[in-house]
mmCIF file of C-alpha atoms in Angstrom:
data_model
loop_
_atom_site.group_PDB
_atom_site.id
_atom_site.type_symbol
_atom_site.label_atom_id
_atom_site.label_comp_id
_atom_site.label_asym_id
_atom_site.label_seq_id
_atom_site.Cartn_x
_atom_site.Cartn_y
_atom_site.Cartn_z
ATOM 1 C CA TYR A 1425 -55.829 63.892 49.308
ATOM 2 C CA ARG A 1426 -56.839 66.154 46.448
ATOM 3 C CA TRP A 1427 -60.131 68.055 46.297
ATOM 4 C CA GLU A 1428 -61.202 69.565 42.994
ATOM 5 C CA THR A 1429 -64.189 71.701 42.087
ATOM 6 C CA THR A 1430 -65.477 73.441 38.985
ATOM 7 C CA LEU A 1431 -65.558 77.223 39.159
ATOM 8 C CA LYS A 1432 -68.694 79.162 38.265
ATOM 9 C CA ASN A 1433 -66.795 81.140 35.636
ATOM 10 C CA PRO A 1434 -65.578 78.738 32.899
ATOM 11 C CA ASP A 1435 -63.262 81.473 31.542
ATOM 12 C CA ASN A 1436 -61.202 81.404 34.757
ATOM 13 C CA VAL A 1437 -58.253 79.156 33.952
ATOM 14 C CA ASN A 1438 -56.563 79.486 37.342
ATOM 15 C CA HIS A 1439 -55.851 76.549 39.583
ATOM 16 C CA CYS A 1440 -54.602 76.595 43.123
ATOM 17 C CA ILE A 1441 -52.822 73.959 45.139
ATOM 18 C CA GLU A 1442 -52.140 74.057 48.838
ATOM 19 C CA TYR A 1443 -49.743 71.181 49.406
ATOM 20 C CA ILE A 1444 -49.727 70.405 53.116
ATOM 21 C CA ILE A 1445 -47.446 68.080 55.033
ATOM 22 C CA MET A 1446 -48.772 67.532 58.535
ATOM 23 C CA ILE A 1447 -45.850 67.116 60.931
ATOM 24 C CA GLY A 1448 -47.349 66.571 64.373
ATOM 25 C CA GLN A 1449 -48.777 68.170 67.490
ATOM 26 C CA ASN A 1450 -48.145 71.880 67.986
ATOM 27 C CA GLN A 1451 -47.250 71.377 71.646
ATOM 28 C CA ASP A 1452 -44.016 69.565 70.709
ATOM 29 C CA ARG A 1453 -41.452 72.364 71.121
ATOM 30 C CA ALA A 1454 -38.509 70.457 69.649
ATOM 31 C CA GLN A 1455 -40.514 69.467 66.605
ATOM 32 C CA ARG A 1456 -41.764 73.037 66.195
ATOM 33 C CA ALA A 1457 -38.221 74.394 66.362
ATOM 34 C CA HIS A 1458 -37.120 71.951 63.674
ATOM 35 C CA LEU A 1459 -40.164 72.828 61.578
ATOM 36 C CA LEU A 1460 -39.312 76.532 61.865
ATOM 37 C CA LEU A 1461 -35.784 75.747 60.710
ATOM 38 C CA MET A 1462 -36.996 73.644 57.792
ATOM 39 C CA SER A 1463 -39.456 76.360 56.824
ATOM 40 C CA GLN A 1464 -36.713 78.985 56.823
ATOM 41 C CA MET A 1465 -34.405 76.761 54.790
ATOM 42 C CA LEU A 1466 -37.094 76.010 52.183
ATOM 43 C CA ASP A 1467 -38.478 79.541 51.781
ATOM 44 C CA GLU A 1468 -36.042 80.976 49.227
ATOM 45 C CA PRO A 1469 -35.359 77.747 47.273
ATOM 46 C CA CYS A 1470 -39.097 77.055 46.990
ATOM 47 C CA PHE A 1471 -39.836 80.487 45.538
ATOM 48 C CA ASN A 1472 -36.727 80.483 43.357
ATOM 49 C CA THR A 1473 -37.357 77.011 41.922
ATOM 50 C CA LEU A 1474 -41.138 76.917 41.549
ATOM 51 C CA ARG A 1475 -41.790 80.593 40.766
ATOM 52 C CA THR A 1476 -38.651 81.953 39.127
ATOM 53 C CA GLN A 1477 -37.112 78.942 37.376
ATOM 54 C CA GLU A 1478 -40.144 76.775 36.581
ATOM 55 C CA GLN A 1479 -42.562 79.736 36.337
ATOM 56 C CA LEU A 1480 -45.441 77.660 37.675
ATOM 57 C CA GLY A 1481 -47.528 80.597 38.805
ATOM 58 C CA TYR A 1482 -47.622 84.189 39.882
ATOM 59 C CA ILE A 1483 -48.335 83.258 43.491
ATOM 60 C CA VAL A 1484 -45.858 80.807 45.031
ATOM 61 C CA GLY A 1485 -45.140 80.587 48.723
ATOM 62 C CA SER A 1486 -44.259 78.220 51.494
ATOM 63 C CA GLY A 1487 -44.077 78.172 55.241
ATOM 64 C CA MET A 1488 -44.873 76.631 58.563
ATOM 65 C CA MET A 1489 -48.507 76.437 59.543
ATOM 66 C CA VAL A 1490 -50.161 75.893 62.902
ATOM 67 C CA MET A 1491 -53.823 74.909 63.060
ATOM 68 C CA ASN A 1492 -55.482 74.248 66.406
ATOM 69 C CA THR A 1493 -53.481 71.334 67.787
ATOM 70 C CA VAL A 1494 -51.365 70.342 64.762
ATOM 71 C CA GLN A 1495 -48.480 71.862 62.861
ATOM 72 C CA GLY A 1496 -47.165 71.345 59.393
ATOM 73 C CA PHE A 1497 -45.519 72.789 56.332
ATOM 74 C CA ARG A 1498 -47.277 74.051 53.234
ATOM 75 C CA ILE A 1499 -46.518 75.113 49.695
ATOM 76 C CA LEU A 1500 -49.106 77.263 47.930
ATOM 77 C CA ILE A 1501 -49.216 77.860 44.165
ATOM 78 C CA GLN A 1502 -51.787 79.673 42.042
ATOM 79 C CA SER A 1503 -51.286 78.747 38.413
ATOM 80 C CA GLU A 1504 -52.850 78.173 35.009
ATOM 81 C CA LYS A 1505 -51.381 74.655 35.170
ATOM 82 C CA ASP A 1506 -53.560 71.929 36.647
ATOM 83 C CA CYS A 1507 -53.129 70.712 40.214
ATOM 84 C CA ALA A 1508 -51.920 67.219 39.293
ATOM 85 C CA PHE A 1509 -49.010 68.775 37.390
ATOM 86 C CA LEU A 1510 -48.288 71.227 40.216
ATOM 87 C CA GLU A 1511 -48.293 68.402 42.756
ATOM 88 C CA LYS A 1512 -45.681 66.498 40.718
ATOM 89 C CA ARG A 1513 -43.479 69.597 40.511
ATOM 90 C CA ILE A 1514 -43.731 70.138 44.275
ATOM 91 C CA ASP A 1515 -42.882 66.476 44.899
ATOM 92 C CA ASN A 1516 -39.870 66.832 42.600
ATOM 93 C CA PHE A 1517 -38.757 70.024 44.346
ATOM 94 C CA LEU A 1518 -38.921 68.362 47.784
ATOM 95 C CA VAL A 1519 -36.976 65.284 46.613
ATOM 96 C CA ASN A 1520 -34.271 67.526 45.148
ATOM 97 C CA PHE A 1521 -34.167 69.644 48.309
ATOM 98 C CA GLU A 1522 -33.689 66.498 50.382
ATOM 99 C CA LYS A 1523 -30.550 65.756 48.343
ATOM 100 C CA GLU A 1524 -29.313 69.340 48.845
ATOM 101 C CA LEU A 1525 -29.923 69.048 52.588
ATOM 102 C CA GLU A 1526 -27.969 65.782 52.791
ATOM 103 C CA GLU A 1527 -25.032 67.403 50.967
ATOM 104 C CA MET A 1528 -25.167 70.688 52.915
ATOM 105 C CA SER A 1529 -21.998 71.544 54.790
ATOM 106 C CA GLU A 1530 -22.073 71.769 58.562
ATOM 107 C CA GLY A 1531 -21.137 75.445 58.252
ATOM 108 C CA ASP A 1532 -24.071 76.281 55.973
ATOM 109 C CA PHE A 1533 -26.443 74.349 58.220
ATOM 110 C CA GLU A 1534 -25.152 76.280 61.254
ATOM 111 C CA LYS A 1535 -25.749 79.569 59.403
ATOM 112 C CA HIS A 1536 -29.412 78.614 58.961
ATOM 113 C CA LYS A 1537 -29.717 77.715 62.635
ATOM 114 C CA ILE A 1538 -28.060 80.946 63.791
ATOM 115 C CA GLY A 1539 -30.228 82.992 61.421
ATOM 116 C CA LEU A 1540 -33.397 81.441 62.807
ATOM 117 C CA ILE A 1541 -32.269 81.810 66.410
ATOM 118 C CA ASN A 1542 -31.449 85.476 65.843
ATOM 119 C CA LYS A 1543 -34.807 86.045 64.177
ATOM 120 C CA ARG A 1544 -36.732 84.370 67.014
ATOM 121 C CA LEU A 1545 -34.838 86.265 69.719
ATOM 122 C CA GLU A 1546 -35.050 89.606 67.913
ATOM 123 C CA ASN A 1547 -36.672 92.372 69.911
ATOM 124 C CA LEU A 1548 -40.019 93.341 68.494
ATOM 125 C CA LYS A 1549 -40.086 96.835 67.014
ATOM 126 C CA ASN A 1550 -43.479 98.012 68.194
ATOM 127 C CA LEU A 1551 -46.646 97.086 70.059
ATOM 128 C CA GLY A 1552 -48.295 95.872 66.837
ATOM 129 C CA GLU A 1553 -45.583 93.255 66.279
ATOM 130 C CA GLU A 1554 -45.748 92.161 69.895
ATOM 131 C CA SER A 1555 -49.527 91.820 69.930
ATOM 132 C CA GLY A 1556 -49.400 90.030 66.566
ATOM 133 C CA ARG A 1557 -46.970 87.453 67.880
ATOM 134 C CA LEU A 1558 -48.988 86.928 71.068
ATOM 135 C CA TRP A 1559 -52.309 86.677 69.217
ATOM 136 C CA HIS A 1560 -50.769 84.132 66.845
ATOM 137 C CA HIS A 1561 -50.153 81.863 69.839
ATOM 138 C CA VAL A 1562 -53.731 82.372 71.037
ATOM 139 C CA ALA A 1563 -55.370 81.883 67.616
ATOM 140 C CA SER A 1564 -53.303 78.786 66.821
ATOM 141 C CA GLU A 1565 -54.001 77.433 70.314
ATOM 142 C CA ALA A 1566 -50.287 76.751 70.754
ATOM 143 C CA PHE A 1567 -49.980 79.107 73.756
ATOM 144 C CA ASP A 1568 -46.190 78.807 73.629
ATOM 145 C CA PHE A 1569 -45.309 82.395 74.434
ATOM 146 C CA ASP A 1570 -41.655 81.460 75.029
ATOM 147 C CA LEU A 1571 -41.203 79.966 71.557
ATOM 148 C CA GLY A 1572 -38.198 82.165 70.801
ATOM 149 C CA LYS A 1573 -36.287 80.976 73.845
ATOM 150 C CA SER A 1574 -37.304 77.333 73.364
ATOM 151 C CA THR A 1575 -36.247 77.464 69.692
ATOM 152 C CA PHE A 1576 -32.845 78.744 70.800
ATOM 153 C CA THR A 1577 -32.490 75.953 73.365
ATOM 154 C CA VAL A 1578 -33.518 73.181 70.956
ATOM 155 C CA LEU A 1579 -31.419 74.328 68.001
ATOM 156 C CA LYS A 1580 -28.282 75.080 70.031
ATOM 157 C CA SER A 1581 -28.290 71.521 71.380
ATOM 158 C CA ASN A 1582 -28.900 69.753 68.026
ATOM 159 C CA HIS A 1583 -26.452 68.998 65.269
ATOM 160 C CA HIS A 1584 -26.838 68.583 61.478
#
C-alpha cells in the first residue's frame, strides 16, 4: 500500500518512504528473536547499499519495529527521488540480500547470532538504559521483559 500527499510548500522536493514488512504477532518469542537477527544482519548492508552506494537519500535506516500487537521490519528513506523509484530500489536490495543470505557461510551466520546474543545479554550501563528497555516493552505492549534470555534460547537452538 502506498499513500501519497502533496506538501503545502511546492518548493520542497523531498520524498519519504517507510517500507514496512509486517511479520506477525509480537508475542511470538521465536519469531521476534529471528526478526532481531534479521534486523541486525540487514542494518549495515541496508545503509551501505541504499545510502552510500546508491546515494538515495541523506536519511536511510532500517530496523525491527513493534507496534501494539504486531512486529515487523522497516526501511526508511528520505530522498529527492520519488517513492515509486525508492520502493523499487528497496525491493531490489532485499532480493539481492536474500541471495547473499542463501550463500552465507555457516561461520558468518553464527557470528551474527553470537553478536546478537551478546548484545541482548549485555549488562545495561545505567538506570536510563534499563528504564528505556523496560518502557519499550510497556509502550510496545510486548511485555516480554526476558527478551534477552529468550533470544539466547531461541538462537542457540536454531541452525542456518
